[in-house]
Coordinates of C-alpha atoms in Angstrom, one line a residue:
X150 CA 70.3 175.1 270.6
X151 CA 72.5 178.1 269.8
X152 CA 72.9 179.4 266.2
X153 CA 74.2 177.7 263.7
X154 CA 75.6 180.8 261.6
X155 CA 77.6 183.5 263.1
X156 CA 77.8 187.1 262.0
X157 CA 81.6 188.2 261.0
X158 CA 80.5 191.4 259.1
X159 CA 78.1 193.9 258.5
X160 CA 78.7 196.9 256.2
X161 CA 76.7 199.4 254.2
X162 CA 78.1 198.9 250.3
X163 CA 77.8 202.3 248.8
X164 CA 78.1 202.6 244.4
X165 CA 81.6 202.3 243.5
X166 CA 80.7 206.0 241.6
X167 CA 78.3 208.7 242.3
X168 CA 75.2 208.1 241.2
X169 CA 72.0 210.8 240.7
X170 CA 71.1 212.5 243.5
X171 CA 67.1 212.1 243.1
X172 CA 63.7 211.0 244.1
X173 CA 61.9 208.3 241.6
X174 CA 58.3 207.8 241.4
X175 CA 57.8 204.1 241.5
X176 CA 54.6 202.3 239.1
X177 CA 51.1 201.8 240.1
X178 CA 51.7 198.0 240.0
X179 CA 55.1 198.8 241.6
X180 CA 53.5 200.1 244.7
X181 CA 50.3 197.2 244.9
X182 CA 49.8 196.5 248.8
X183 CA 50.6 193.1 248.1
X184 CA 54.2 193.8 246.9
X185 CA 55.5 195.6 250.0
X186 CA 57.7 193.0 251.0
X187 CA 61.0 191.1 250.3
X188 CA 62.2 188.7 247.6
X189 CA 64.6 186.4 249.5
X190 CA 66.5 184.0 247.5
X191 CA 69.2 181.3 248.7
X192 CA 71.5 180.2 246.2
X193 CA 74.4 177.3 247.3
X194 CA 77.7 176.7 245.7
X195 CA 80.1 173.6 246.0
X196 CA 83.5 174.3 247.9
X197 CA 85.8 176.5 245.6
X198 CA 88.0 174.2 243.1
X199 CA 89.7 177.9 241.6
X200 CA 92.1 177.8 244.9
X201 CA 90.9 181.3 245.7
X202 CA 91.0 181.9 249.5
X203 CA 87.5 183.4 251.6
X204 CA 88.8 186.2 252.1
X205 CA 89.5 186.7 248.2
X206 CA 86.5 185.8 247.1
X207 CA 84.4 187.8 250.0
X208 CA 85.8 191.0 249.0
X209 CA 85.3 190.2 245.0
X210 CA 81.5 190.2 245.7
X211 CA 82.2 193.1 247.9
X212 CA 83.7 195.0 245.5
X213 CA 80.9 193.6 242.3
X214 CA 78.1 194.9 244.9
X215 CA 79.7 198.6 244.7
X216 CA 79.9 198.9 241.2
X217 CA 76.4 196.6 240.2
X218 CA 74.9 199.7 242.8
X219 CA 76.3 202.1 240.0
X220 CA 73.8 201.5 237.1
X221 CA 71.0 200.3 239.9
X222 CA 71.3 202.9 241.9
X223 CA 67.9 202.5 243.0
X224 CA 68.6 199.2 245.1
X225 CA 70.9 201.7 247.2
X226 CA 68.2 204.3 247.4
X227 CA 65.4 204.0 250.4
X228 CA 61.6 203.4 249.8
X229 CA 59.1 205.2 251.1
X230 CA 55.4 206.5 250.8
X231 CA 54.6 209.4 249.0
X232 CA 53.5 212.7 251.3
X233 CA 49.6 212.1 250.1
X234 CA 50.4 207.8 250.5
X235 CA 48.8 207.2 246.7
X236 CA 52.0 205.5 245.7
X237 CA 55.8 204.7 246.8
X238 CA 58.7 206.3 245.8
X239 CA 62.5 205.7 246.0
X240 CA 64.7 208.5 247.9
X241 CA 68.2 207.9 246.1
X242 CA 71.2 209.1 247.8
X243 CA 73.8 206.6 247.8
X244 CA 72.8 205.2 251.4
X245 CA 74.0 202.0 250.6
X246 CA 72.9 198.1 250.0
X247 CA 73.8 196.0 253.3
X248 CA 76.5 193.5 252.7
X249 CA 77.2 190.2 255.1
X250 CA 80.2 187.9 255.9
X251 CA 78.8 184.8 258.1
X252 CA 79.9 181.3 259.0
X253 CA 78.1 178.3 259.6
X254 CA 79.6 175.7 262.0
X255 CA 76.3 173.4 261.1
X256 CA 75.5 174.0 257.6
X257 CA 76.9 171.9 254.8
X258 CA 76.2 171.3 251.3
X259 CA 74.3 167.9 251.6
X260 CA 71.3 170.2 253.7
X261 CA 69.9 171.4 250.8
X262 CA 69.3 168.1 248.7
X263 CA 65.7 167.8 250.4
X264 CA 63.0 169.9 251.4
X265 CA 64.2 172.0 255.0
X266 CA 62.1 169.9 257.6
X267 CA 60.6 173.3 259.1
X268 CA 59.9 176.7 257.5
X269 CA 62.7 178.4 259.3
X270 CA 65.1 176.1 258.6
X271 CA 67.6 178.4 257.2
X272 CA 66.8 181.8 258.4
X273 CA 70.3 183.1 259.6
X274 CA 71.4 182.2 255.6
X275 CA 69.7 185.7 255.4
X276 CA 70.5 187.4 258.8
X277 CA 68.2 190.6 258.1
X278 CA 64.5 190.1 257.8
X279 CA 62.8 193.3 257.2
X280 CA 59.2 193.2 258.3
X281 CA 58.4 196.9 256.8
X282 CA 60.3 197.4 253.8
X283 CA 58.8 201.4 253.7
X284 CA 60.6 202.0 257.3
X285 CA 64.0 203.0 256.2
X286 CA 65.7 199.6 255.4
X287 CA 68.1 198.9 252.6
X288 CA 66.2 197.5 249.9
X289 CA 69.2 195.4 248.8
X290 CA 70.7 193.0 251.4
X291 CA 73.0 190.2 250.6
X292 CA 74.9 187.7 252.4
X293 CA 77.5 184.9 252.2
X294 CA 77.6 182.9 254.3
X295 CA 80.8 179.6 254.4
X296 CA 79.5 176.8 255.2
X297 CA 81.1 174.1 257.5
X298 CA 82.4 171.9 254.8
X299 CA 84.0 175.1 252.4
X300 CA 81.0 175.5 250.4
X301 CA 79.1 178.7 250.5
X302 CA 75.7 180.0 250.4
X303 CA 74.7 183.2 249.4
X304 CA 71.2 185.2 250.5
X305 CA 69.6 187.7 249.0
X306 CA 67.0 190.1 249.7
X307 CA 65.6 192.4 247.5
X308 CA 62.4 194.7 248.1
X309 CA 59.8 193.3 245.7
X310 CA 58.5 197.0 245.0
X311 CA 61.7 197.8 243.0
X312 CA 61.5 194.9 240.8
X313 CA 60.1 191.5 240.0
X314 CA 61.8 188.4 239.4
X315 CA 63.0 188.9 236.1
X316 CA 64.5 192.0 236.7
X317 CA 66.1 190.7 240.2
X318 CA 67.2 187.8 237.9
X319 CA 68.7 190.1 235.7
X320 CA 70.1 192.1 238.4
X321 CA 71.8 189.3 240.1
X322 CA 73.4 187.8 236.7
X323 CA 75.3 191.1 236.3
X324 CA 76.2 191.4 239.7
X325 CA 77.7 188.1 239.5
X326 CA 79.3 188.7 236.4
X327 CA 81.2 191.5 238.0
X328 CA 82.0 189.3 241.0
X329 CA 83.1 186.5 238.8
X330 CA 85.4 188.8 236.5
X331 CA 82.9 187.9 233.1
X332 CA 82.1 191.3 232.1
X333 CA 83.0 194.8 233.4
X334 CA 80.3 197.3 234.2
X335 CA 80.4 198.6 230.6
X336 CA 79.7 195.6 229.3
X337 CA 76.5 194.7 231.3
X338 CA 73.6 193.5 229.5
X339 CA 70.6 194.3 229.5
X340 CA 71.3 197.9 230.6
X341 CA 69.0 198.5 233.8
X342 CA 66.0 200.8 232.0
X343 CA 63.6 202.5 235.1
X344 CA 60.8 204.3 232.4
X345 CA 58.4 203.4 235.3
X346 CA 56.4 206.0 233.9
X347 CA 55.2 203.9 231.7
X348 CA 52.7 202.3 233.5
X349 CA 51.1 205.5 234.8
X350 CA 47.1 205.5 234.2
X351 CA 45.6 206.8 231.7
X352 CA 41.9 207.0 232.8
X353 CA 39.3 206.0 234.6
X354 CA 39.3 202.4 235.5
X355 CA 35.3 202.5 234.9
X356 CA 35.7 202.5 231.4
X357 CA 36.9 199.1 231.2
X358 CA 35.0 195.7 231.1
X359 CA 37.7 193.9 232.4
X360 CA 36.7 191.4 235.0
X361 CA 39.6 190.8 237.7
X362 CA 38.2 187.8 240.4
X363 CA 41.7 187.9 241.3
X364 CA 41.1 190.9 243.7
X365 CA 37.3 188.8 244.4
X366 CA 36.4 188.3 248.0
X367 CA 35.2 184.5 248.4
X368 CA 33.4 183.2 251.4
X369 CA 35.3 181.2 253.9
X370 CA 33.3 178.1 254.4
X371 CA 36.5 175.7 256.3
X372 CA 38.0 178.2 258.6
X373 CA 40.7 178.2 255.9
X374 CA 42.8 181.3 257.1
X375 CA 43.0 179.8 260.4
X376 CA 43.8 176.4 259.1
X377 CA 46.9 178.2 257.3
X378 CA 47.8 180.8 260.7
X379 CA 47.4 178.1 263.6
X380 CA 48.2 174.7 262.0
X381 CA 52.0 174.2 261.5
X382 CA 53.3 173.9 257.6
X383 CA 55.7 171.1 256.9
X384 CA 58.1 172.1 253.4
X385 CA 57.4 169.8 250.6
X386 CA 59.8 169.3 247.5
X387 CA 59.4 167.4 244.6
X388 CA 61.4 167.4 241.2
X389 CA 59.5 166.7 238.0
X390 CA 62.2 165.8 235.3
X391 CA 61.2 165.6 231.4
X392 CA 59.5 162.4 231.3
X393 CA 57.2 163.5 234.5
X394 CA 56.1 166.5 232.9
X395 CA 55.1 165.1 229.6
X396 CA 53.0 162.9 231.2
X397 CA 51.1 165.5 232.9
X398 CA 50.6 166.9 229.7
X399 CA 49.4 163.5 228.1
X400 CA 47.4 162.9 231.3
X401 CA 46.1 166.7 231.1
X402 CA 45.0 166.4 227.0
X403 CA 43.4 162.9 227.4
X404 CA 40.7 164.6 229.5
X405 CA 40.1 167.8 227.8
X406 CA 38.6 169.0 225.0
X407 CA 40.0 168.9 221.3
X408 CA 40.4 172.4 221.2
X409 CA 42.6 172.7 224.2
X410 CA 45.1 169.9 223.5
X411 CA 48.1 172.3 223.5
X412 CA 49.5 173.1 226.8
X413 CA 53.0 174.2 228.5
X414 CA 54.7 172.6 231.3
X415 CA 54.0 175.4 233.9
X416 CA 49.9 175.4 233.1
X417 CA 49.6 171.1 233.8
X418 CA 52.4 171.4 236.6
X419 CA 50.7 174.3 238.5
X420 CA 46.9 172.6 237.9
X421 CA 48.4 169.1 238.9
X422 CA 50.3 170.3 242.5
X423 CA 46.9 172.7 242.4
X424 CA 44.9 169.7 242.4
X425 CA 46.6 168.0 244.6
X426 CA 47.1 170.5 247.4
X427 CA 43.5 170.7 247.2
X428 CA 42.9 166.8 247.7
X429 CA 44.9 166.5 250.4
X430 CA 43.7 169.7 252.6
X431 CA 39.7 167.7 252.8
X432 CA 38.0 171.0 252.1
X433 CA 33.9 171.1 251.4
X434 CA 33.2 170.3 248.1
X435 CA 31.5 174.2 247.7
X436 CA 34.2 176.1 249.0
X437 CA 35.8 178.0 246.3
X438 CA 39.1 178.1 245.4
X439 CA 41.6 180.0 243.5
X440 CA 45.2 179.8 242.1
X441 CA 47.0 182.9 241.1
X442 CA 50.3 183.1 239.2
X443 CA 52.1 185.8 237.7
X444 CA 52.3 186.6 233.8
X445 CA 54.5 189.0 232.4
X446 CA 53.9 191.6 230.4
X447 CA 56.9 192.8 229.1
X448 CA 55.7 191.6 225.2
X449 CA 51.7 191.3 226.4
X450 CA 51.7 195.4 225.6
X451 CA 52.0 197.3 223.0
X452 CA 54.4 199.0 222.6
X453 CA 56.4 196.3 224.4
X454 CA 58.8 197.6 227.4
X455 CA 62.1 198.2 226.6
X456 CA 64.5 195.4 226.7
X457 CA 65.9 195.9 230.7
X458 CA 63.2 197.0 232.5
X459 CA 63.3 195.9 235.8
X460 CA 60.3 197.1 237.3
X461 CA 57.5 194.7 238.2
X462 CA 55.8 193.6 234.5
X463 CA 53.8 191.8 235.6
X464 CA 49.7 190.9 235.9
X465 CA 47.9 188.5 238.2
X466 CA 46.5 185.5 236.2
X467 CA 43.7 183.6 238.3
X468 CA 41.7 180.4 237.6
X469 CA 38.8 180.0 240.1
X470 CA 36.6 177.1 240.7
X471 CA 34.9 175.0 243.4
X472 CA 36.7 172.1 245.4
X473 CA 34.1 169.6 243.9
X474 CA 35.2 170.6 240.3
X475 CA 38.3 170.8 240.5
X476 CA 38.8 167.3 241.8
X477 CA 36.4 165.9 239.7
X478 CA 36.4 167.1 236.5
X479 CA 40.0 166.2 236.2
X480 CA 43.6 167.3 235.5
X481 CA 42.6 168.7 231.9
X482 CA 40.0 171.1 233.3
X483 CA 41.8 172.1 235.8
X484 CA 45.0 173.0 233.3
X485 CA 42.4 175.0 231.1
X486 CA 41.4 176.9 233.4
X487 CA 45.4 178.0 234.2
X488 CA 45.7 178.4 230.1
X489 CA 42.8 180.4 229.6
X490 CA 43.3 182.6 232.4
X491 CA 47.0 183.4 231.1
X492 CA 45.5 184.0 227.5
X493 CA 43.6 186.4 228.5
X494 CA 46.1 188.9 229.6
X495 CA 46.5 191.9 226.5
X496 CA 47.2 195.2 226.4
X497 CA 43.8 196.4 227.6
X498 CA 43.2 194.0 230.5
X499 CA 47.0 195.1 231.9
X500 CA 45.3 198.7 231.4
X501 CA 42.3 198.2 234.1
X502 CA 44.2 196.5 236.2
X503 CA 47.1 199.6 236.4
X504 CA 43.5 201.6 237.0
X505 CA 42.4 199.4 239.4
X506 CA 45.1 199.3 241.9
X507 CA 46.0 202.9 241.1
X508 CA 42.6 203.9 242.0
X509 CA 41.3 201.6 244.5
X510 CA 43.9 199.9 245.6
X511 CA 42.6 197.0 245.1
X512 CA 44.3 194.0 246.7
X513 CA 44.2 190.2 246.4
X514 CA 42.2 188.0 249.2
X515 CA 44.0 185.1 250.7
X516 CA 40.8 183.2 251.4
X517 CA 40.6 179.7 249.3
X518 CA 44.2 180.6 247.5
X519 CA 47.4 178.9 246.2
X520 CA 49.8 181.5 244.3
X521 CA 52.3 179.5 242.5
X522 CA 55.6 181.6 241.5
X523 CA 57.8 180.0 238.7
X524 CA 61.7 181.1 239.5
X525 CA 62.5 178.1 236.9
X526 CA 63.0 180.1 233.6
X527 CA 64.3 183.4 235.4
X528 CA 67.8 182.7 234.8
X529 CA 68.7 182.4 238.0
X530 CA 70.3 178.8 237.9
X531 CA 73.3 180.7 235.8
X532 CA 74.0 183.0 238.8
X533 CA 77.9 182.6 239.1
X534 CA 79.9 184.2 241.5
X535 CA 83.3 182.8 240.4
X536 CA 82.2 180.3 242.7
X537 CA 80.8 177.8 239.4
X538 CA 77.0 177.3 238.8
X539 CA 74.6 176.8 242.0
X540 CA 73.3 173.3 243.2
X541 CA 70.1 174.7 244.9
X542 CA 68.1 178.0 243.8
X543 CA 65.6 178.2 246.2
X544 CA 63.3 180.7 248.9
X545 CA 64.9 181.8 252.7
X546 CA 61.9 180.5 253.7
X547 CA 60.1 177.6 252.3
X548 CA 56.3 178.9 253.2
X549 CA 52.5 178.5 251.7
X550 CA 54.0 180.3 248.6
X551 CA 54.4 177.4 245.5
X552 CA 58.0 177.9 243.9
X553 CA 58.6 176.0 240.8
X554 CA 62.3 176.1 241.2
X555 CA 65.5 174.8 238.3
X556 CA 66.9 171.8 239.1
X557 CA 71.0 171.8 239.0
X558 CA 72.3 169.6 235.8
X559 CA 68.4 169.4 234.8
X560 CA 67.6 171.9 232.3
X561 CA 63.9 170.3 231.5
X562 CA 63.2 169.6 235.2
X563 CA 61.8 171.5 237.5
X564 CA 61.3 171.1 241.8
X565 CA 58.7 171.9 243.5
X566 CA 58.6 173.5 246.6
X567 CA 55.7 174.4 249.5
X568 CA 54.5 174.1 253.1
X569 CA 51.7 172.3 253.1
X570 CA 49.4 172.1 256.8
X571 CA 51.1 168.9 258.5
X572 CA 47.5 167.4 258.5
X573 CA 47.4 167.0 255.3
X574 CA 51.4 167.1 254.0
X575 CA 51.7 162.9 253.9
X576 CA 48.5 163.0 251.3
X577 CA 49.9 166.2 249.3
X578 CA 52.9 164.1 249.3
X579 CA 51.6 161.2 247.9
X580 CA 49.2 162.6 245.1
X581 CA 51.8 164.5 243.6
X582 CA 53.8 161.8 243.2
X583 CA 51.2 159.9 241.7
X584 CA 49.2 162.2 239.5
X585 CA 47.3 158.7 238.0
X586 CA 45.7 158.5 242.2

């Protein structure tokens, strides 16, 4: 079949003014092995009611590109490694973000109501897929794309060492508020704030008795990595409105302890699709497993970094148990662990990690692991082009990676989103649906 999207343009966008002529040292968690490659978000908007042509509103994001590359002038930089490789850095001299004008003759808005039916589904929404983002690529690549039936997606990719998902969140609301005529660049808020300096260590990670099993080796005992490399992954998605998360939580304190009765929707959300990812893969009861999940920092330090910060802030939090375990002791042990490995992220554990990967470079394993990202409470369902609010926020690629994503018109709700082996996709399916099974 030939492709479905059709390249009309490809340009470098350079800042709308000059920006510093410099080199910036990126963070010790900045430059984590695991972080070397690109965000990619797809965002969709309904068909244009404003009466504004393509072409009109093609060169208004254009134009919001060139000046948003003004105060993040980084994103128009280049990353590399350092000469001696102990960390990355950004060479910034205006060489551009890459900007792309496509057209679907496939692609319409009713595509995006379910889960893609293969991982790939909608690659070409975001032409440029950078396998190395330390070889010279533009760390910043975005691309609309007009979809058969008027509406219009945009991708975006942004190098994950330059920022997390708060500060792309961030990033992309003032981009679009430029595109959409909301604000000028003077009146952008937050201000972009780099200050990656400080997260730079302080001494020797020995001096710590911080314990990290996210960076933990585990035995394979199922030919796990294989399972996930060889077997083909089928996209799941689920929405969980209001109702369906308070359940979880009921569900969640009716089998834990007293003590532990208190618990947000992402902690009994990520241990009940946890759970049930688990169930449904039929892996030996001693294997262990893990799930990790970012937690961010910004106000977990002291002092807390400044307001605008847009460099990675955040720590891995990890709950680790066996198979048997976490099936059978239940959905409230399984949310405690979640809770108690987030609690226990302060000042001084965020410390030996920066240490640790600084030093070390110590790296997570993938062996007998979920990671479960939550792009629900970034902001990003209020990214507005002038084109009105988007019905689906969502990953490119719909992969191994868990995304708890917003829901359009659903501000308590929140859809699910991963590739699940096919062998065991129909039972994922099911047990998630039915967290009583």
């Amino acid at each position: 079949m030939g492709s479905s999207v059709h390249v009309k343009e490809a340009v470098l966008v350079t800042p709308f003014e000059p920006t510093p002529a410099r080199v910036l040292t990126l963070s010790p968690i900045d430059s984590q092995l695991f972080l070397r490659f690109t965000i990619e978000y797809l965002f969709v908007y309904r068909a244009s009611s404003s009466g504004l042509d393509q072409g009109v509103i093609t060169a208004r994001i254009k134009g919001a590109l060139a000046k948003a590359l003004v105060p993040y002038y980084p994103f128009a930089g280049r990353v590399r490694a350092q000469p001696d490789c102990s960390s990355l850095e950004v060479v910034c001299r205006a060489q551009g973000a890459l900007f792309i004008e496509a057209m679907s003759d496939r692609f319409t808005i009713s595509e995006f109501e379910k889960a893609p039916k293969y991982v790939t589904q909608w690659r070409k929404l975001l032409s440029v897929y950078v396998a190395d983002v330390l070889k010279g690529a533009p760390p910043l690549v975005v691309q609309l794309t007009w979809l058969k039936d008027g509406s219009a997606a945009v991708g975006v990719g942004i190098n994950h060492c330059l920022c997390d998902g708060i500060g792309s969140a961030e990033f992309l609301n003032s981009f679009a508020e430029l595109a959409s005529g909301n604000r000028g660049l003077a009146e952008l808020r937050p201000k972009p704030v780099w200050d990656r300096h400080l997260f730079d260590p302080v001494r020797n990670p020995h001096d710590y008795s911080v314990s990290h099993p996210e960076f933990d080796r585990v035995p394979d005992l199922c030919g796990f990595m294989n399972r996930f490399s060889n077997e083909r992954l089928a996209p799941t998605s689920v929405i969980f409105d209001k109702i369906s998360l308070n359940e979880l939580k009921t569900l969640a304190a009716s089998t834990s302890r007293p003590s532990e009765l208190s618990y947000t929707s992402f902690e009994v959300l990520s241990a009940h699709v946890w759970r049930s990812w688990a169930r449904a893969l039929n892996l030996p009861s001693n294997q262990v497993l893990k799930v990790l999940f970012s937690v961010n920092i910004r106000n977990r330090v002291k002092p807390s970094l400044p307001s605008g910060y847009y460099g990675n802030a955040f720590v891995l939090g990890c709950a680790q148990t066996s198979v048997k375990d976490l099936v059978e002791k239940g959905l409230g042990y399984a949310t405690t662990l979640i809770k108690r490995a987030k609690d226990g992220v302060d000042t001084e554990y965020v410390k030996s990690v920066v240490e640790s990967v600084g030093e070390s470079r110590a790296n997570p394993d993938s062996v007998g692991v979920l990671i479960v990202s939550q792009w629900s409470r970034l902001g990003l369902e209020k990214v507005d082009f002038g084109l009105g609010r988007p019905i689906h926020v969502g990953p490119i690629c719909c992969d191994r990676y868990c995304l708890l994503l917003p829901v359009f018109d659903q501000r308590d709700a929140v859809k699910v989103m991963v590739a699940v082996p096919t062998s065991g996709v129909d039972k994922y399916n099911y047990l998630v649906r039915n967290p009583y099974k």
